[in-house]
Amino acid sequence: METVLRLHEIVPLTFANGPGARACIWVQGCSLACPGCFNPQTHDFSAGDVRRVDWLVDQVLALKGIEGVTISGGEPFQQPEAILLLLKLLRSRSELSTIIFSGFDKSELERMACFEEVKVNVDAIIAGRYREEQRLASGLLGSANQEILLCSDRYCLDDFIAVPPAEVIIGADGSITISGVDPLRL
Ligand code: SF4
Protein backbone atom coordinates (compact mmCIF):
# COMPACT_ATOMS: atom_id res chain seq x y z
CA MET A 1 0.00 0.00 0.00
CA GLU A 2 1.24 3.52 -0.76
CA THR A 3 2.35 5.58 2.22
CA VAL A 4 0.08 8.58 2.71
CA LEU A 5 0.23 11.78 4.73
CA ARG A 6 -2.69 13.78 6.07
CA LEU A 7 -1.98 17.24 4.69
CA HIS A 8 -3.24 20.65 5.80
CA GLU A 9 -1.58 22.78 3.11
CA ILE A 10 1.48 23.22 0.94
CA VAL A 11 2.85 26.78 0.96
CA PRO A 12 4.92 27.03 -2.23
CA LEU A 13 7.09 29.98 -1.18
CA THR A 14 7.84 31.25 2.31
CA PHE A 15 10.68 33.18 3.92
CA ALA A 16 9.51 32.87 7.54
CA ASN A 17 9.74 29.11 8.08
CA GLY A 18 13.49 28.62 7.90
CA PRO A 19 16.55 30.03 6.17
CA GLY A 20 16.09 31.37 2.65
CA ALA A 21 13.28 30.72 0.21
CA ARG A 22 11.42 27.56 1.15
CA ALA A 23 8.32 25.52 0.53
CA CYS A 24 6.37 24.60 3.64
CA ILE A 25 4.32 21.45 4.13
CA TRP A 26 1.79 21.83 6.95
CA VAL A 27 0.61 18.43 8.09
CA GLN A 28 -2.90 17.95 9.47
CA GLY A 29 -3.38 16.55 12.96
CA CYS A 30 -1.92 17.31 16.38
CA SER A 31 -3.05 16.06 19.80
CA LEU A 32 -0.55 18.01 21.92
CA ALA A 33 -2.97 20.89 22.62
CA CYS A 34 -0.50 23.65 23.55
CA PRO A 35 -2.48 26.57 25.03
CA GLY A 36 -2.19 29.57 22.68
CA CYS A 37 -1.30 27.47 19.61
CA PHE A 38 -1.53 29.66 16.53
CA ASN A 39 -2.58 26.79 14.24
CA PRO A 40 -5.64 25.19 15.88
CA GLN A 41 -7.10 24.53 12.43
CA THR A 42 -4.35 21.92 11.96
CA HIS A 43 -5.30 19.84 15.03
CA ASP A 44 -8.21 17.74 13.73
CA PHE A 45 -6.97 14.36 12.47
CA SER A 46 -10.09 13.93 10.34
CA ALA A 47 -9.65 17.20 8.44
CA GLY A 48 -7.30 18.08 5.58
CA ASP A 49 -6.51 15.91 2.59
CA VAL A 50 -4.91 12.48 2.48
CA ARG A 51 -2.10 12.54 -0.08
CA ARG A 52 0.44 10.01 -1.23
CA VAL A 53 3.93 10.95 -0.06
CA ASP A 54 5.42 10.53 -3.53
CA TRP A 55 2.77 12.93 -4.86
CA LEU A 56 3.81 15.48 -2.24
CA VAL A 57 7.45 15.13 -3.24
CA ASP A 58 6.54 15.64 -6.90
CA GLN A 59 4.67 18.84 -6.00
CA VAL A 60 7.65 20.22 -4.10
CA LEU A 61 10.20 19.25 -6.75
CA ALA A 62 8.16 21.08 -9.38
CA LEU A 63 8.64 24.38 -7.49
CA LYS A 64 11.32 26.76 -8.67
CA GLY A 65 13.69 28.94 -6.67
CA ILE A 66 13.54 27.29 -3.26
CA GLU A 67 16.52 26.15 -1.23
CA GLY A 68 14.60 23.87 1.06
CA VAL A 69 11.44 22.47 2.55
CA THR A 70 10.04 23.00 6.03
CA ILE A 71 7.62 20.49 7.51
CA SER A 72 5.33 21.87 10.18
CA GLY A 73 1.75 21.54 11.28
CA GLY A 74 0.06 20.02 13.02
CA GLU A 75 2.48 17.52 14.53
CA PRO A 76 4.69 15.82 11.92
CA PHE A 77 5.91 13.13 14.31
CA GLN A 78 2.36 11.87 14.81
CA GLN A 79 2.64 10.64 11.20
CA PRO A 80 6.10 9.10 11.55
CA GLU A 81 6.05 6.65 8.66
CA ALA A 82 4.97 9.31 6.18
CA ILE A 83 7.41 11.92 7.48
CA LEU A 84 10.34 9.56 7.33
CA LEU A 85 9.53 8.56 3.76
CA LEU A 86 9.02 12.21 2.80
CA LEU A 87 12.47 13.12 4.14
CA LYS A 88 14.15 10.16 2.49
CA LEU A 89 12.62 10.93 -0.90
CA LEU A 90 13.50 14.62 -0.70
CA ARG A 91 17.07 13.73 0.17
CA SER A 92 17.47 11.08 -2.53
CA ARG A 93 15.76 13.09 -5.27
CA SER A 94 17.00 16.64 -4.59
CA GLU A 95 19.57 18.94 -3.00
CA LEU A 96 16.85 20.69 -0.99
CA SER A 97 17.46 21.24 2.71
CA THR A 98 14.85 20.01 5.18
CA ILE A 99 13.65 21.34 8.53
CA ILE A 100 10.94 19.93 10.79
CA PHE A 101 9.00 21.67 13.54
CA SER A 102 7.81 19.38 16.32
CA GLY A 103 5.92 19.95 19.54
CA PHE A 104 7.75 16.98 21.07
CA ASP A 105 10.90 17.86 22.97
CA LYS A 106 14.29 16.28 22.39
CA SER A 107 13.91 13.55 25.02
CA GLU A 108 10.49 12.55 23.65
CA LEU A 109 11.82 12.47 20.09
CA GLU A 110 14.79 10.33 21.15
CA ARG A 111 12.38 7.67 22.44
CA MET A 112 10.62 7.37 19.07
CA ALA A 113 11.51 4.40 16.87
CA CYS A 114 11.84 6.61 13.79
CA PHE A 115 14.12 9.23 15.30
CA GLU A 116 17.56 7.89 14.43
CA GLU A 117 16.54 7.52 10.78
CA VAL A 118 14.90 10.94 10.76
CA LYS A 119 18.06 12.55 12.11
CA VAL A 120 20.22 11.31 9.24
CA ASN A 121 17.70 12.52 6.66
CA VAL A 122 16.97 16.04 7.96
CA ASP A 123 19.06 19.19 8.45
CA ALA A 124 17.42 20.59 11.57
CA ILE A 125 14.56 19.97 13.98
CA ILE A 126 12.88 22.69 16.05
CA ALA A 127 11.68 20.77 19.09
CA GLY A 128 9.40 21.41 22.03
CA ARG A 129 5.86 22.48 22.96
CA TYR A 130 4.78 26.07 22.46
CA ARG A 131 4.52 27.56 25.96
CA GLU A 132 2.65 30.87 26.08
CA GLU A 133 4.27 31.88 29.37
CA GLN A 134 7.72 31.55 27.76
CA ARG A 135 6.79 33.27 24.50
CA LEU A 136 9.85 34.30 22.49
CA ALA A 137 8.68 34.62 18.85
CA SER A 138 12.15 35.06 17.43
CA GLY A 139 14.79 33.07 15.57
CA LEU A 140 12.21 30.41 14.59
CA LEU A 141 11.47 29.70 18.26
CA GLY A 142 7.90 30.31 19.40
CA SER A 143 8.86 30.00 23.07
CA ALA A 144 12.13 29.94 24.99
CA ASN A 145 11.85 26.27 26.02
CA GLN A 146 12.11 25.16 22.38
CA GLU A 147 15.46 24.23 20.89
CA ILE A 148 17.00 23.90 17.46
CA LEU A 149 18.64 20.51 16.89
CA LEU A 150 21.17 20.74 14.08
CA CYS A 151 21.38 17.36 12.35
CA SER A 152 23.84 18.24 9.56
CA ASP A 153 26.41 20.94 8.82
CA ARG A 154 24.12 22.66 6.28
CA TYR A 155 23.03 25.39 8.68
CA CYS A 156 24.34 27.08 11.81
CA LEU A 157 22.27 28.69 14.56
CA ASP A 158 22.89 32.19 13.15
CA ASP A 159 21.00 31.16 10.00
CA PHE A 160 17.90 30.68 12.12
CA ILE A 161 18.28 33.95 14.03
CA ALA A 162 18.09 35.80 10.70
CA VAL A 163 14.70 34.31 9.74
CA PRO A 164 11.90 36.94 9.77
CA PRO A 165 9.37 36.30 12.55
CA ALA A 166 6.25 36.98 10.48
CA GLU A 167 4.97 36.92 6.93
CA VAL A 168 1.76 37.55 5.03
CA ILE A 169 1.48 35.72 1.70
CA ILE A 170 -1.14 36.94 -0.77
CA GLY A 171 -1.91 34.28 -3.36
CA ALA A 172 -2.69 34.87 -7.03
CA ASP A 173 -6.31 34.02 -6.21
CA GLY A 174 -6.40 36.67 -3.45
CA SER A 175 -6.04 34.13 -0.63
CA ILE A 176 -4.10 35.27 2.44
CA THR A 177 -1.74 32.97 4.33
CA ILE A 178 -0.28 34.18 7.62
CA SER A 179 2.87 32.49 8.79
CA GLY A 180 5.96 32.68 11.01
CA VAL A 181 6.68 32.31 14.74
CA ASP A 182 5.14 35.73 15.48
CA PRO A 183 2.25 35.78 13.03
CA LEU A 184 0.06 38.82 12.58
CA ARG A 185 -3.44 38.63 14.05
CA LEU A 186 -5.69 39.96 11.32
S1 SF4 B 1 2.53 21.00 18.93
FE1 SF4 B 1 2.41 22.76 17.52
S2 SF4 B 1 0.48 22.44 16.35
FE2 SF4 B 1 0.42 21.09 18.15
S3 SF4 B 1 -0.71 22.29 19.68
FE3 SF4 B 1 1.50 22.64 20.06
S4 SF4 B 1 1.98 24.50 18.88
FE4 SF4 B 1 0.01 23.72 18.12
PDB file of N, CA, C and O in Angstrom, residues 169-177:
ATOM      1  N   ILE A 169       1.356  36.129   3.103  1.00  0.00           N
ATOM      2  CA  ILE A 169       1.480  35.719   1.699  1.00  0.00           C
ATOM      3  C   ILE A 169       0.123  35.919   1.033  1.00  0.00           C
ATOM      4  O   ILE A 169      -0.883  35.358   1.474  1.00  0.00           O
ATOM      5  N   ILE A 170       0.101  36.727  -0.026  1.00  0.00           N
ATOM      6  CA  ILE A 170      -1.144  36.945  -0.773  1.00  0.00           C
ATOM      7  C   ILE A 170      -1.057  36.137  -2.059  1.00  0.00           C
ATOM      8  O   ILE A 170      -0.172  36.355  -2.896  1.00  0.00           O
ATOM      9  N   GLY A 171      -1.930  35.160  -2.211  1.00  0.00           N
ATOM     10  CA  GLY A 171      -1.907  34.278  -3.363  1.00  0.00           C
ATOM     11  C   GLY A 171      -2.466  34.953  -4.611  1.00  0.00           C
ATOM     12  O   GLY A 171      -3.134  35.996  -4.535  1.00  0.00           O
ATOM     13  N   ALA A 172      -2.189  34.341  -5.761  1.00  0.00           N
ATOM     14  CA  ALA A 172      -2.689  34.873  -7.031  1.00  0.00           C
ATOM     15  C   ALA A 172      -4.212  34.923  -7.047  1.00  0.00           C
ATOM     16  O   ALA A 172      -4.821  35.742  -7.745  1.00  0.00           O
ATOM     17  N   ASP A 173      -4.841  34.053  -6.272  1.00  0.00           N
ATOM     18  CA  ASP A 173      -6.306  34.018  -6.207  1.00  0.00           C
ATOM     19  C   ASP A 173      -6.855  34.943  -5.124  1.00  0.00           C
ATOM     20  O   ASP A 173      -8.050  34.933  -4.824  1.00  0.00           O
ATOM     21  N   GLY A 174      -5.961  35.744  -4.498  1.00  0.00           N
ATOM     22  CA  GLY A 174      -6.396  36.667  -3.449  1.00  0.00           C
ATOM     23  C   GLY A 174      -6.411  36.050  -2.058  1.00  0.00           C
ATOM     24  O   GLY A 174      -6.717  36.739  -1.077  1.00  0.00           O
ATOM     25  N   SER A 175      -6.070  34.779  -1.938  1.00  0.00           N
ATOM     26  CA  SER A 175      -6.036  34.131  -0.630  1.00  0.00           C
ATOM     27  C   SER A 175      -4.908  34.727   0.214  1.00  0.00           C
ATOM     28  O   SER A 175      -3.888  35.177  -0.314  1.00  0.00           O
ATOM     29  N   ILE A 176      -5.114  34.733   1.525  1.00  0.00           N
ATOM     30  CA  ILE A 176      -4.104  35.271   2.437  1.00  0.00           C
ATOM     31  C   ILE A 176      -3.635  34.161   3.369  1.00  0.00           C
ATOM     32  O   ILE A 176      -4.443  33.488   4.011  1.00  0.00           O
ATOM     33  N   THR A 177      -2.326  33.948   3.424  1.00  0.00           N
ATOM     34  CA  THR A 177      -1.737  32.972   4.330  1.00  0.00           C
ATOM     35  C   THR A 177      -0.830  33.727   5.295  1.00  0.00           C
ATOM     36  O   THR A 177       0.038  34.490   4.878  1.00  0.00           O
TER      37      THR A 177
END
